[in-house]
């Protein structure tokens, strides 16, 4: 009780320092007066009595100190005063302070934002109960390297066989596809439907928020029921809970809505609604690819599960497939891991540079104040007290920088969210949560204390010997070499990052200038889905009507977007040839397709309206087809037998390859859409004269009038689609490049500070040389030479480190080798020239002042 | 300047905490007193002429006052000077009893151990 009272009282006294001080001063005065009274009574003179009184008391100031100690928390009080002092010192040299604080703000801001993203994407558990029991199961026909085949899918047979494994508590398979959804009173729209096999929701451990999940009999029998995703439910049913029980049609088949999932459920990532797989789906030979998730039994490890899967695969029918399971989260984020790790690594390097900058500023200050520190030491300040004071100063700086940094982090995070590619899972939900803020604070305090301690300890020598030299002009850094070590480290780090920035920058340039094999500008695609039936006439009408729109150059139809090179596979054989058939991609297109896409025709002719259903079957092949299947020989006139089409085709033309985002094309066989029976999903490709967005609405209306009932919600410029397909690469490259650029800027600032500090530290020497008659050129060279050597050494270390590290980021580089010579030469050149300019500038300042003046101020 | 580096110049060296006990006791016996009077009283109580470092009394007074065991108030002395008089509170009286008890137990233990050599 009394201890608590005392604590409260001491705490309160922190805030009423002046009042307590006044009161005690008054009390002490009386005490001294009473003592003096007594000594005077004993016959001392007034002056003697006063001296004696102070002696008996034990010193007025000392007593006050004792009193302060007892009545409050002295260390907090000290801290308070040190902080005030630190702020005054920062104001005294605002430029250095600004460099340090802004560097810190940038470093801490970037780090917290990137750490938040990395934490969210790579470290945070999936939003399901016991997320580490969840695994993805992969399967492949042949032994492939697991890391290189993250997307290996299962066949329905695989699922039946492996889903039963004893290691799994439950399992489910699914496949997704874009279908046409019609809800009553709404235009038809495209929606990504996940068809599920097994209880996916139960395996994950999620349940609908409204309505119910699928029943076992619905799942096994493939009942016509669906569960809606939150987003779709809001769009199509305006978030109305009575949506449950209503009917929707998917590709013309009617389903009953039984539930709505919670907003945070996105699995599989793009799915908008889920329905059980029907027996028809299962019989459909096209649905050969499933993704599988499973929940491990309690106490079963991933290794045990994999052993069981391997045994099952081995015992199965030939040809044997290999099967393995991997942690669900790891499997889902696999493709972004490298990018994020590179990002984190570059921000950490940025932080290192920031630390070097702050250390440089702090040690420059400590250097300037060596004299002051020595005097304080001589007057009896303890080392602990001096160290605390210096550390407080860097801590104040760090905290200011940290506070700004968290603001910067918030802002950076918004930027990151805006730039985030579609493929980066769950990024929209990432925030700077208290843990990240705590990490930021820890980082700040660690840097503040760590960087503050460095010069503080160096100053011990000075503070401990308060004699002649410390009060004079001896500067600690000249002897210690700490500054030089900093220059070296800084130069090395900066060069490493500049090499990184250069590589990524060049790679980004390659990405922008990449050859797609077709022109994506002014190209817009409408995603059309038909409910079966013969749509050939409809497509012809649609193409003609579209081509008639003002501003349209040409229009064509194709079963695939040019941004996808995969598609319908077929085995094909040269007519009359023996040997095994080769695989090719079948691409049904309309006439004028290559014209609309701007794909050059290399030989022969294009398709025309004359290549109709009744005309002889023809085909156009691409370069890869000619090279891989026809052995590079002349293709026009060759007769081919594709297995899916039965009748032989005559090749009438050769076109260039499609290389969307720089990916190589596959061997492709283009056939006239009229000559194959088509249905389902088709794309209308339209090349416009101006911005394709301008005709978006007109195009939509035209399609509705020609083909009523076709969903027209997906009419997107092809350039955007192309962008999305390489957005992850672009995102990480852009970010890493801009971070590395920032790092270069920071280290240039830092190198400037350090090198000019080095020159300033040698002002006296330089001044003496000049005063003794050295030519300015000679004197300058004497100072600049060691700086240049130091920078060059640092740069060499940087280049060497970059050569070691760069190959691990090869997957982020496009068309640039990790040991790209121009980059490796440019990076150190930039830094060394910045450093030498700094040295020259700093020296010029000295020459300007004049040696005599300089020596006087020393 | 931190207190730790002050030379230990107290002319009387008391065990930690005993000064507070002594102050409480003096205030019980003599009634409210100012710091100078308390210091003089301690010096007079010593067997041999002794001088106390009088300033060192203040931390003890602060601690006692913050614990609520004594209470200070400004009053006029007989010499017509205004001084801060400290009086023991009820809590202080209770605390004194407890502290005296504790002191006696610990000193008797120490005494016994110091005099029981060879047993």
PDB file of C-alpha atoms in Angstrom, chain A residues 29-144:
ATOM      1  CA  UNK A  29      17.296  27.666   2.556  1.00  0.00           C
ATOM      2  CA  UNK A  30      15.660  27.458   5.982  1.00  0.00           C
ATOM      3  CA  UNK A  31      17.863  24.512   6.927  1.00  0.00           C
ATOM      4  CA  UNK A  32      20.978  26.448   5.979  1.00  0.00           C
ATOM      5  CA  UNK A  33      19.724  29.550   7.820  1.00  0.00           C
ATOM      6  CA  UNK A  34      19.166  27.518  10.978  1.00  0.00           C
ATOM      7  CA  UNK A  35      22.665  26.045  10.709  1.00  0.00           C
ATOM      8  CA  UNK A  36      24.152  29.500  10.121  1.00  0.00           C
ATOM      9  CA  UNK A  37      22.225  30.836  13.132  1.00  0.00           C
ATOM     10  CA  UNK A  38      23.838  28.196  15.287  1.00  0.00           C
ATOM     11  CA  UNK A  39      27.374  28.807  14.041  1.00  0.00           C
ATOM     12  CA  UNK A  40      26.990  32.536  14.497  1.00  0.00           C
ATOM     13  CA  UNK A  41      25.772  31.883  18.058  1.00  0.00           C
ATOM     14  CA  UNK A  42      28.971  29.951  18.579  1.00  0.00           C
ATOM     15  CA  UNK A  43      30.871  33.056  17.506  1.00  0.00           C
ATOM     16  CA  UNK A  44      31.705  32.466  13.828  1.00  0.00           C
ATOM     17  CA  UNK A  45      31.674  35.301  11.316  1.00  0.00           C
ATOM     18  CA  UNK A  46      28.711  35.356   8.935  1.00  0.00           C
ATOM     19  CA  UNK A  47      30.862  34.189   6.003  1.00  0.00           C
ATOM     20  CA  UNK A  48      32.454  31.347   7.978  1.00  0.00           C
ATOM     21  CA  UNK A  49      29.074  30.299   9.296  1.00  0.00           C
ATOM     22  CA  UNK A  50      27.699  30.100   5.761  1.00  0.00           C
ATOM     23  CA  UNK A  51      30.615  28.008   4.570  1.00  0.00           C
ATOM     24  CA  UNK A  52      30.388  25.709   7.555  1.00  0.00           C
ATOM     25  CA  UNK A  53      26.608  25.327   7.092  1.00  0.00           C
ATOM     26  CA  UNK A  54      27.014  24.234   3.469  1.00  0.00           C
ATOM     27  CA  UNK A  55      29.740  21.794   4.551  1.00  0.00           C
ATOM     28  CA  UNK A  56      27.613  20.193   7.237  1.00  0.00           C
ATOM     29  CA  UNK A  57      24.707  19.880   4.883  1.00  0.00           C
ATOM     30  CA  UNK A  58      26.967  18.082   2.409  1.00  0.00           C
ATOM     31  CA  UNK A  59      26.657  20.555  -0.471  1.00  0.00           C
ATOM     32  CA  UNK A  60      23.523  22.312  -1.659  1.00  0.00           C
ATOM     33  CA  UNK A  61      23.484  20.918  -5.197  1.00  0.00           C
ATOM     34  CA  UNK A  62      24.356  17.451  -4.015  1.00  0.00           C
ATOM     35  CA  UNK A  63      21.493  17.510  -1.535  1.00  0.00           C
ATOM     36  CA  UNK A  64      19.135  18.688  -4.254  1.00  0.00           C
ATOM     37  CA  UNK A  65      20.285  15.785  -6.420  1.00  0.00           C
ATOM     38  CA  UNK A  66      19.638  13.325  -3.595  1.00  0.00           C
ATOM     39  CA  UNK A  67      16.218  14.806  -3.123  1.00  0.00           C
ATOM     40  CA  UNK A  68      15.386  14.547  -6.845  1.00  0.00           C
ATOM     41  CA  UNK A  69      16.500  10.944  -6.830  1.00  0.00           C
ATOM     42  CA  UNK A  70      14.235  10.099  -3.964  1.00  0.00           C
ATOM     43  CA  UNK A  71      11.194  12.046  -4.927  1.00  0.00           C
ATOM     44  CA  UNK A  72      10.936  10.994  -8.584  1.00  0.00           C
ATOM     45  CA  UNK A  73      12.395   8.648 -11.183  1.00  0.00           C
ATOM     46  CA  UNK A  74      15.676  10.154 -11.939  1.00  0.00           C
ATOM     47  CA  UNK A  75      16.412   8.177 -15.101  1.00  0.00           C
ATOM     48  CA  UNK A  76      13.153   9.192 -16.718  1.00  0.00           C
ATOM     49  CA  UNK A  77      13.902  12.735 -15.809  1.00  0.00           C
ATOM     50  CA  UNK A  78      17.351  12.416 -17.386  1.00  0.00           C
ATOM     51  CA  UNK A  79      15.906  10.811 -20.455  1.00  0.00           C
ATOM     52  CA  UNK A  80      13.482  13.679 -20.757  1.00  0.00           C
ATOM     53  CA  UNK A  81      16.242  16.212 -20.553  1.00  0.00           C
ATOM     54  CA  UNK A  82      18.469  14.228 -22.945  1.00  0.00           C
ATOM     55  CA  UNK A  83      15.634  14.069 -25.442  1.00  0.00           C
ATOM     56  CA  UNK A  84      15.162  17.820 -25.209  1.00  0.00           C
ATOM     57  CA  UNK A  85      18.889  18.269 -25.650  1.00  0.00           C
ATOM     58  CA  UNK A  86      18.906  15.882 -28.596  1.00  0.00           C
ATOM     59  CA  UNK A  87      16.134  17.830 -30.287  1.00  0.00           C
ATOM     60  CA  UNK A  88      18.084  21.050 -29.821  1.00  0.00           C
ATOM     61  CA  UNK A  89      21.158  19.384 -31.347  1.00  0.00           C
ATOM     62  CA  UNK A  90      19.090  18.170 -34.313  1.00  0.00           C
ATOM     63  CA  UNK A  91      17.862  21.692 -34.879  1.00  0.00           C
ATOM     64  CA  UNK A  92      21.405  22.951 -34.794  1.00  0.00           C
ATOM     65  CA  UNK A  93      22.399  20.935 -37.873  1.00  0.00           C
ATOM     66  CA  UNK A  94      19.154  20.303 -39.701  1.00  0.00           C
ATOM     67  CA  UNK A  95      20.663  18.926 -42.923  1.00  0.00           C
ATOM     68  CA  UNK A  96      22.366  15.941 -41.332  1.00  0.00           C
ATOM     69  CA  UNK A  97      19.306  15.319 -39.200  1.00  0.00           C
ATOM     70  CA  UNK A  98      17.050  15.464 -42.240  1.00  0.00           C
ATOM     71  CA  UNK A  99      19.258  13.004 -44.137  1.00  0.00           C
ATOM     72  CA  UNK A 100      19.197  10.573 -41.246  1.00  0.00           C
ATOM     73  CA  UNK A 101      15.501  10.935 -40.464  1.00  0.00           C
ATOM     74  CA  UNK A 102      14.327  10.736 -44.060  1.00  0.00           C
ATOM     75  CA  UNK A 103      16.588   7.758 -44.760  1.00  0.00           C
ATOM     76  CA  UNK A 104      15.154   6.033 -41.726  1.00  0.00           C
ATOM     77  CA  UNK A 105      11.606   6.911 -42.724  1.00  0.00           C
ATOM     78  CA  UNK A 106      12.143   5.405 -46.166  1.00  0.00           C
ATOM     79  CA  UNK A 107      13.915   2.333 -44.868  1.00  0.00           C
ATOM     80  CA  UNK A 108      11.437   1.576 -42.145  1.00  0.00           C
ATOM     81  CA  UNK A 109       8.465   2.450 -44.308  1.00  0.00           C
ATOM     82  CA  UNK A 110       9.512   0.142 -47.123  1.00  0.00           C
ATOM     83  CA  UNK A 111      10.405  -2.621 -44.758  1.00  0.00           C
ATOM     84  CA  UNK A 112       7.159  -2.554 -42.861  1.00  0.00           C
ATOM     85  CA  UNK A 113       5.104  -2.486 -46.047  1.00  0.00           C
ATOM     86  CA  UNK A 114       7.038  -5.288 -47.696  1.00  0.00           C
ATOM     87  CA  UNK A 115       7.210  -7.264 -44.503  1.00  0.00           C
ATOM     88  CA  UNK A 116       3.438  -6.893 -44.155  1.00  0.00           C
ATOM     89  CA  UNK A 117       2.990  -8.308 -47.647  1.00  0.00           C
ATOM     90  CA  UNK A 118       5.467 -11.141 -47.149  1.00  0.00           C
ATOM     91  CA  UNK A 119       3.970 -11.957 -43.784  1.00  0.00           C
ATOM     92  CA  UNK A 120       0.495 -11.942 -45.219  1.00  0.00           C
ATOM     93  CA  UNK A 121       1.220 -13.989 -48.285  1.00  0.00           C
ATOM     94  CA  UNK A 122       3.926 -16.378 -47.137  1.00  0.00           C
ATOM     95  CA  UNK A 123       3.699 -16.652 -43.377  1.00  0.00           C
ATOM     96  CA  UNK A 124       0.129 -16.061 -42.284  1.00  0.00           C
ATOM     97  CA  UNK A 125      -1.796 -19.304 -41.992  1.00  0.00           C
ATOM     98  CA  UNK A 126      -4.692 -19.876 -44.383  1.00  0.00           C
ATOM     99  CA  UNK A 127      -8.051 -18.850 -42.946  1.00  0.00           C
ATOM    100  CA  UNK A 128      -9.118 -22.416 -42.199  1.00  0.00           C
ATOM    101  CA  UNK A 129      -9.056 -24.459 -39.001  1.00  0.00           C
ATOM    102  CA  UNK A 130      -5.742 -26.364 -38.508  1.00  0.00           C
ATOM    103  CA  UNK A 131      -4.380 -25.015 -41.798  1.00  0.00           C
ATOM    104  CA  UNK A 132      -1.244 -27.142 -41.603  1.00  0.00           C
ATOM    105  CA  UNK A 133      -3.213 -30.321 -42.013  1.00  0.00           C
ATOM    106  CA  UNK A 134      -4.303 -29.123 -45.452  1.00  0.00           C
ATOM    107  CA  UNK A 135      -2.351 -30.382 -48.445  1.00  0.00           C
ATOM    108  CA  UNK A 136      -2.526 -30.121 -52.219  1.00  0.00           C
ATOM    109  CA  UNK A 137      -2.072 -33.401 -54.029  1.00  0.00           C
ATOM    110  CA  UNK A 138      -0.248 -33.466 -57.334  1.00  0.00           C
ATOM    111  CA  UNK A 139       0.155 -36.168 -59.902  1.00  0.00           C
ATOM    112  CA  UNK A 140       2.169 -36.566 -63.045  1.00  0.00           C
ATOM    113  CA  UNK A 141       2.618 -39.237 -65.651  1.00  0.00           C
ATOM    114  CA  UNK A 142       6.385 -39.262 -65.502  1.00  0.00           C
ATOM    115  CA  UNK A 143       8.981 -38.407 -62.946  1.00  0.00           C
ATOM    116  CA  UNK A 144       9.257 -34.633 -63.164  1.00  0.00           C
TER     117      UNK A 144
END
